[in-house]
Coordinates of C-alpha atoms in Angstrom, one line a residue:
M14 CA 126.4 37.5 130.9
V15 CA 129.5 37.6 128.7
T16 CA 132.5 36.1 130.5
G17 CA 136.1 35.3 129.5
A18 CA 139.7 35.7 130.4
A19 CA 141.3 39.1 130.1
I20 CA 144.5 40.8 131.2
G21 CA 146.7 43.5 129.7
P22 CA 149.9 43.7 127.6
S23 CA 153.7 44.0 127.9
S24 CA 155.5 45.1 124.7
P25 CA 154.8 46.2 121.1
S26 CA 154.2 43.8 118.3
S27 CA 154.9 44.3 114.6
R28 CA 152.2 43.9 112.0
K29 CA 151.7 44.6 108.3
E30 CA 148.6 46.3 106.9
C31 CA 147.6 45.2 103.4
G32 CA 146.4 48.4 101.6
S33 CA 142.8 49.3 102.2
S34 CA 141.9 45.7 103.1
K35 CA 139.4 45.2 105.8
I36 CA 141.6 42.4 107.0
T37 CA 145.2 43.1 108.1
N38 CA 147.8 40.4 108.8
T39 CA 151.2 40.5 110.5
A40 CA 153.2 38.3 108.2
G41 CA 156.3 39.7 106.4
S42 CA 154.3 40.0 103.2
C43 CA 150.7 40.2 102.1
K44 CA 149.3 36.9 100.9
S45 CA 146.9 36.6 98.0
K46 CA 144.5 34.7 100.3
G47 CA 144.3 34.1 104.0
H48 CA 142.3 31.3 105.6
L49 CA 139.8 32.1 108.4
W50 CA 139.2 28.8 110.1
A51 CA 135.6 28.2 111.2
G52 CA 136.1 25.5 113.7
T53 CA 135.6 25.7 117.4
A54 CA 137.0 28.9 118.9
A55 CA 136.3 28.6 122.6
A56 CA 139.0 28.5 125.2
V57 CA 136.8 30.6 127.4
T58 CA 133.2 30.6 128.3
I59 CA 131.1 33.0 126.1
S60 CA 127.4 33.5 126.0
T61 CA 127.0 34.1 122.3
L62 CA 128.5 31.9 119.5
L63 CA 129.4 33.4 116.2
I64 CA 127.2 32.2 113.3
I65 CA 129.9 30.7 111.0
S66 CA 130.1 27.0 111.1
G67 CA 131.2 24.1 109.0
S68 CA 134.5 22.4 108.3
A69 CA 135.6 24.3 105.2
P70 CA 137.5 27.5 106.0
P71 CA 136.3 30.6 104.1
T72 CA 138.9 32.7 102.4
V73 CA 139.6 36.5 102.3
A74 CA 141.8 38.3 99.8
F75 CA 144.7 40.4 101.0
P76 CA 145.4 43.2 98.4
A77 CA 148.9 44.3 97.7
G78 CA 150.4 47.4 99.5
M79 CA 151.2 47.6 103.2
K80 CA 152.4 49.9 105.8
S81 CA 154.1 49.2 109.2
A82 CA 152.4 49.9 112.5
P83 CA 154.0 52.7 114.5
S84 CA 155.9 51.8 117.6
A85 CA 154.4 52.7 121.0
G86 CA 156.8 55.6 121.4
S87 CA 156.3 57.1 117.9
K88 CA 154.0 59.9 119.1
P89 CA 154.8 61.7 122.4
G90 CA 152.2 61.6 125.1
P91 CA 151.8 63.6 128.3
K92 CA 155.2 64.3 130.0
E93 CA 153.8 63.7 133.5
P94 CA 151.5 61.0 134.9
R95 CA 147.9 62.1 135.2
E96 CA 145.6 61.4 138.1
L97 CA 142.4 59.8 137.0
R98 CA 139.5 61.1 139.0
E99 CA 136.9 58.7 140.4
L100 CA 133.2 58.9 139.3
R101 CA 130.3 56.8 140.6
D102 CA 126.9 56.2 139.3
P103 CA 124.8 54.6 142.1
H104 CA 122.7 52.8 139.5
S105 CA 125.5 51.1 137.5
F106 CA 129.3 51.5 137.8
E107 CA 132.1 53.4 139.4
A108 CA 134.8 54.5 137.0
L109 CA 138.1 56.2 136.5
V110 CA 137.9 59.3 134.3
H111 CA 140.5 61.2 132.2
E112 CA 139.6 64.7 130.8
P113 CA 141.8 66.6 128.4
E114 CA 143.6 69.6 130.0
K115 CA 143.1 71.8 126.9
G116 CA 139.4 71.6 126.6
Q117 CA 137.4 74.8 126.3
P118 CA 134.6 75.6 128.8
G119 CA 131.4 74.1 127.6
Q120 CA 133.1 72.3 124.7
Q121 CA 131.6 68.9 124.0
L122 CA 134.3 66.2 123.6
P123 CA 134.3 62.7 122.2
L124 CA 134.0 59.8 124.7
L125 CA 136.1 56.6 124.6
L126 CA 134.5 54.1 127.0
Y127 CA 136.9 51.4 128.0
L128 CA 135.7 48.1 129.4
H129 CA 138.3 46.0 131.3
G130 CA 138.7 42.2 131.1
A131 CA 138.0 39.5 133.6
G132 CA 141.5 39.7 135.1
E133 CA 140.4 43.0 136.8
Q134 CA 137.0 41.7 137.9
A135 CA 138.0 40.4 141.3
G136 CA 139.5 43.6 142.7
G137 CA 138.3 47.1 143.1
L138 CA 138.3 50.2 140.9
R139 CA 142.0 50.9 141.0
D140 CA 142.7 47.3 139.8
I141 CA 141.9 48.7 136.3
L142 CA 145.4 50.2 136.6
S143 CA 147.1 47.0 137.6
E144 CA 150.4 46.0 135.9
G145 CA 148.7 43.2 134.1
A146 CA 146.6 45.8 132.2
T147 CA 149.6 47.7 130.8
G148 CA 148.9 49.2 127.4
T149 CA 145.2 49.9 128.0
P150 CA 144.0 53.5 127.7
P151 CA 143.5 54.1 131.5
V152 CA 146.9 52.6 132.4
E153 CA 148.8 54.6 129.8
L154 CA 147.1 57.8 130.6
A155 CA 147.8 57.3 134.4
K156 CA 151.5 56.6 133.6
G157 CA 151.7 59.6 131.3
S158 CA 152.7 57.5 128.3
A159 CA 149.5 57.6 126.3
L160 CA 149.5 59.0 122.8
S161 CA 148.9 62.7 122.6
I162 CA 145.8 62.2 120.3
L163 CA 144.2 60.1 123.0
A164 CA 145.2 62.3 125.9
D165 CA 144.3 65.6 124.3
R166 CA 141.2 64.8 122.2
F167 CA 139.2 62.2 124.2
V168 CA 137.4 62.0 127.5
V169 CA 138.3 58.4 128.6
V170 CA 136.1 56.6 131.1
A171 CA 137.0 53.2 132.5
P172 CA 134.2 51.7 134.6
H173 CA 134.7 48.7 136.9
T174 CA 132.5 45.6 137.2
S175 CA 132.6 42.5 139.2
R176 CA 129.7 40.8 137.4
G177 CA 130.6 41.0 133.8
W178 CA 129.4 43.6 131.2
R179 CA 125.6 43.6 130.7
P180 CA 124.5 45.8 127.8
E181 CA 121.6 47.3 129.8
A182 CA 124.0 48.3 132.6
V183 CA 126.3 49.9 130.1
G184 CA 123.4 51.8 128.6
K185 CA 122.4 53.1 132.0
F186 CA 125.9 54.2 132.7
L187 CA 126.0 56.0 129.4
D188 CA 122.9 57.9 130.3
F189 CA 124.6 59.0 133.5
L190 CA 127.7 60.1 131.7
L191 CA 125.7 62.2 129.2
D192 CA 123.9 63.9 132.0
S193 CA 126.4 66.7 132.7
S194 CA 124.7 67.7 135.9
S195 CA 125.4 64.2 137.3
S196 CA 128.7 63.3 135.8
G197 CA 130.3 66.8 135.3
L198 CA 131.3 65.8 131.8
Q199 CA 130.6 67.6 128.6
L200 CA 130.2 64.9 126.0
D201 CA 129.3 65.0 122.3
P202 CA 126.4 62.5 121.9
R203 CA 127.4 62.1 118.2
R204 CA 131.0 60.9 119.1
L205 CA 130.6 58.1 121.6
Y206 CA 133.0 55.2 121.1
I207 CA 133.5 52.0 123.0
T208 CA 136.4 49.6 123.3
G209 CA 137.5 46.8 125.6
H210 CA 139.8 43.9 126.0
S211 CA 138.9 40.2 126.1
M212 CA 135.7 40.1 128.3
G213 CA 135.6 43.8 127.9
G214 CA 136.0 43.4 124.1
A215 CA 133.0 41.1 124.1
G216 CA 131.1 43.6 126.3
A217 CA 131.9 46.5 124.0
L218 CA 130.5 44.6 121.0
M219 CA 127.4 43.5 122.9
A220 CA 126.7 47.1 124.2
A221 CA 127.3 48.6 120.8
A222 CA 124.8 46.2 119.2
A223 CA 122.2 46.4 121.9
T224 CA 122.1 50.2 122.4
R225 CA 123.0 51.4 118.9
R226 CA 124.4 54.6 120.6
F227 CA 128.1 54.2 119.8
A228 CA 129.6 55.7 116.6
A229 CA 132.2 52.9 116.4
V230 CA 133.5 49.9 118.5
V231 CA 137.0 48.6 118.9
P232 CA 137.1 45.1 120.4
V233 CA 140.6 43.8 121.4
A234 CA 140.9 40.0 121.7
P235 CA 137.2 39.8 122.4
S236 CA 136.0 36.6 124.1
G237 CA 132.6 36.6 122.3
A238 CA 130.3 38.7 120.1
P239 CA 126.7 39.2 119.2
K240 CA 125.2 38.0 116.0
P241 CA 126.9 39.9 113.1
A242 CA 123.5 41.1 111.9
D243 CA 123.1 43.0 115.2
L244 CA 126.3 45.0 114.4
R245 CA 125.1 46.0 110.9
G246 CA 125.9 49.7 110.3
I247 CA 128.3 50.0 113.2
P248 CA 131.9 50.6 112.3
V249 CA 134.1 47.8 113.9
W250 CA 137.9 47.6 114.1
A251 CA 139.0 44.4 115.9
F252 CA 142.5 43.5 117.0
H253 CA 143.7 40.0 118.0
G254 CA 146.9 38.0 118.3
R255 CA 147.1 34.9 116.1
N256 CA 149.2 33.4 118.9
D257 CA 146.6 34.1 121.6
I258 CA 145.9 30.9 123.5
I259 CA 143.6 32.6 126.1
V260 CA 141.1 33.7 123.5
P261 CA 141.8 32.2 120.0
S262 CA 141.9 34.7 117.2
Q263 CA 139.2 32.8 115.4
V264 CA 136.6 34.7 117.5
S265 CA 137.6 37.9 115.8
E266 CA 138.3 36.3 112.4
Q267 CA 134.9 34.7 112.2
L268 CA 133.1 37.8 113.3
L269 CA 134.8 40.0 110.7
E270 CA 134.3 37.5 107.9
A271 CA 130.6 37.3 108.8
L272 CA 130.4 41.1 108.8
R273 CA 132.2 41.3 105.4
R274 CA 129.8 38.8 103.9
S275 CA 126.6 40.3 105.4
E276 CA 127.3 44.0 104.7
P277 CA 130.4 44.5 102.5
S278 CA 129.9 48.3 102.6
D279 CA 130.2 48.6 106.3
D280 CA 133.5 49.8 107.8
A281 CA 134.7 46.5 109.4
R282 CA 138.4 46.0 109.9
L283 CA 140.6 43.3 111.6
T284 CA 144.2 43.6 112.5
L285 CA 146.0 40.4 113.4
Y286 CA 149.4 40.2 115.2
D287 CA 151.5 37.1 114.6
D288 CA 153.5 37.7 117.8
A289 CA 151.3 39.5 120.3
P290 CA 153.0 39.8 123.7
A291 CA 151.8 38.1 126.9
P292 CA 150.4 40.1 129.8
V293 CA 153.0 41.3 132.3
G294 CA 154.0 38.5 134.6
W295 CA 152.6 35.7 132.3
P296 CA 154.5 33.3 130.1
D297 CA 155.5 34.8 126.8
Y298 CA 153.6 32.2 124.8
L299 CA 150.2 33.2 125.9
G300 CA 149.9 36.0 123.3
H301 CA 146.8 37.6 124.9
A302 CA 148.2 41.2 125.2
S303 CA 147.4 42.6 121.8
T304 CA 146.3 45.7 123.6
I305 CA 149.7 47.4 123.6
P306 CA 150.3 47.5 119.9
A307 CA 146.6 48.2 119.2
Y308 CA 146.2 51.2 121.5
A309 CA 149.6 52.5 120.4
M310 CA 148.4 53.2 116.9
P311 CA 147.6 56.9 116.2
E312 CA 145.6 55.7 113.2
L313 CA 143.1 54.0 115.5
Y314 CA 142.1 57.3 117.1
D315 CA 142.0 59.1 113.7
W316 CA 139.7 56.3 112.5
L317 CA 137.4 56.7 115.6
L318 CA 137.1 60.5 115.1
S319 CA 136.2 59.9 111.4
H320 CA 132.9 58.3 112.5
Q321 CA 130.0 60.0 114.2
L322 CA 126.3 59.5 114.6
P323 CA 124.2 61.6 112.3
N324 CA 122.1 62.9 115.2
A325 CA 122.1 62.7 119.0
A326 CA 121.7 59.0 119.8
P327 CA 118.4 57.8 121.2
K328 CA 118.3 56.1 124.5
D329 CA 118.8 52.4 124.4
R330 CA 115.8 50.3 123.6
D331 CA 114.1 48.2 126.2
L332 CA 116.6 45.5 127.2
S333 CA 115.6 42.5 129.3
G334 CA 117.6 41.2 132.3
D335 CA 118.7 42.7 135.6
T336 CA 121.6 45.1 136.0

């Protein structure tokens, strides 16, 4: 089981993107090289360690040319709060669901599956919408402040767990969602995307690697990851705060460096924030709330929609362990 600390964000953070680089930094200017330290990166308990080790830090080039991230309010979202309906699969999870209002009857829509962090584990389904999770897709949709591209283009499903995110359980839940007679959803099996924060970020990576059924994965401050080889061929865009003391950014840095080395042609990206905010109600120095600047980027959703599986994804392979 993947475990870790996770809560949500409070305010936007600036960053700089260095051209077409697969690594983005948030400093005032792009550096010729950025060090990705390979030391211990564990302030939380995680089940899988990344496979970069040794005392010498690898380096990654940052090409010239940058653009600023948009602010959270740069693209208008829904004018009114939206009620998220509840959905329950008796064999896996209960969830909150958002469906675009402008969808055509029978139209298959892309899915964004959001996995919450450990901070929402102890409560019930509606705790996914707690103040501490501000900035996450379900919270911003419920408030009516989500970006229009998210609200109008994606079916967003946010399941709740009290036992961590097991890949086999996520796979079963995906089967349920794709069965329109059970879920009531019309989903495009070629455009299935998964994201999550902290524990949920780790869970998203694990599920993407184990099931091979997601067209792209977006981990935000993930508390762990599978072996990079298991993610080969899956587009990854990770987000993390350099100032995060709940889950150090080395977790994401090491993962993306390993992906870059093992398969340079894969679409693997990392955006780092120098001044990520803290979760609502937490001390400012914690830096664990990189969710709010990440999910406020219209480019993220354009990037997701640019990826799709070539054919309808097969059911997940035989996965060991209970659900």
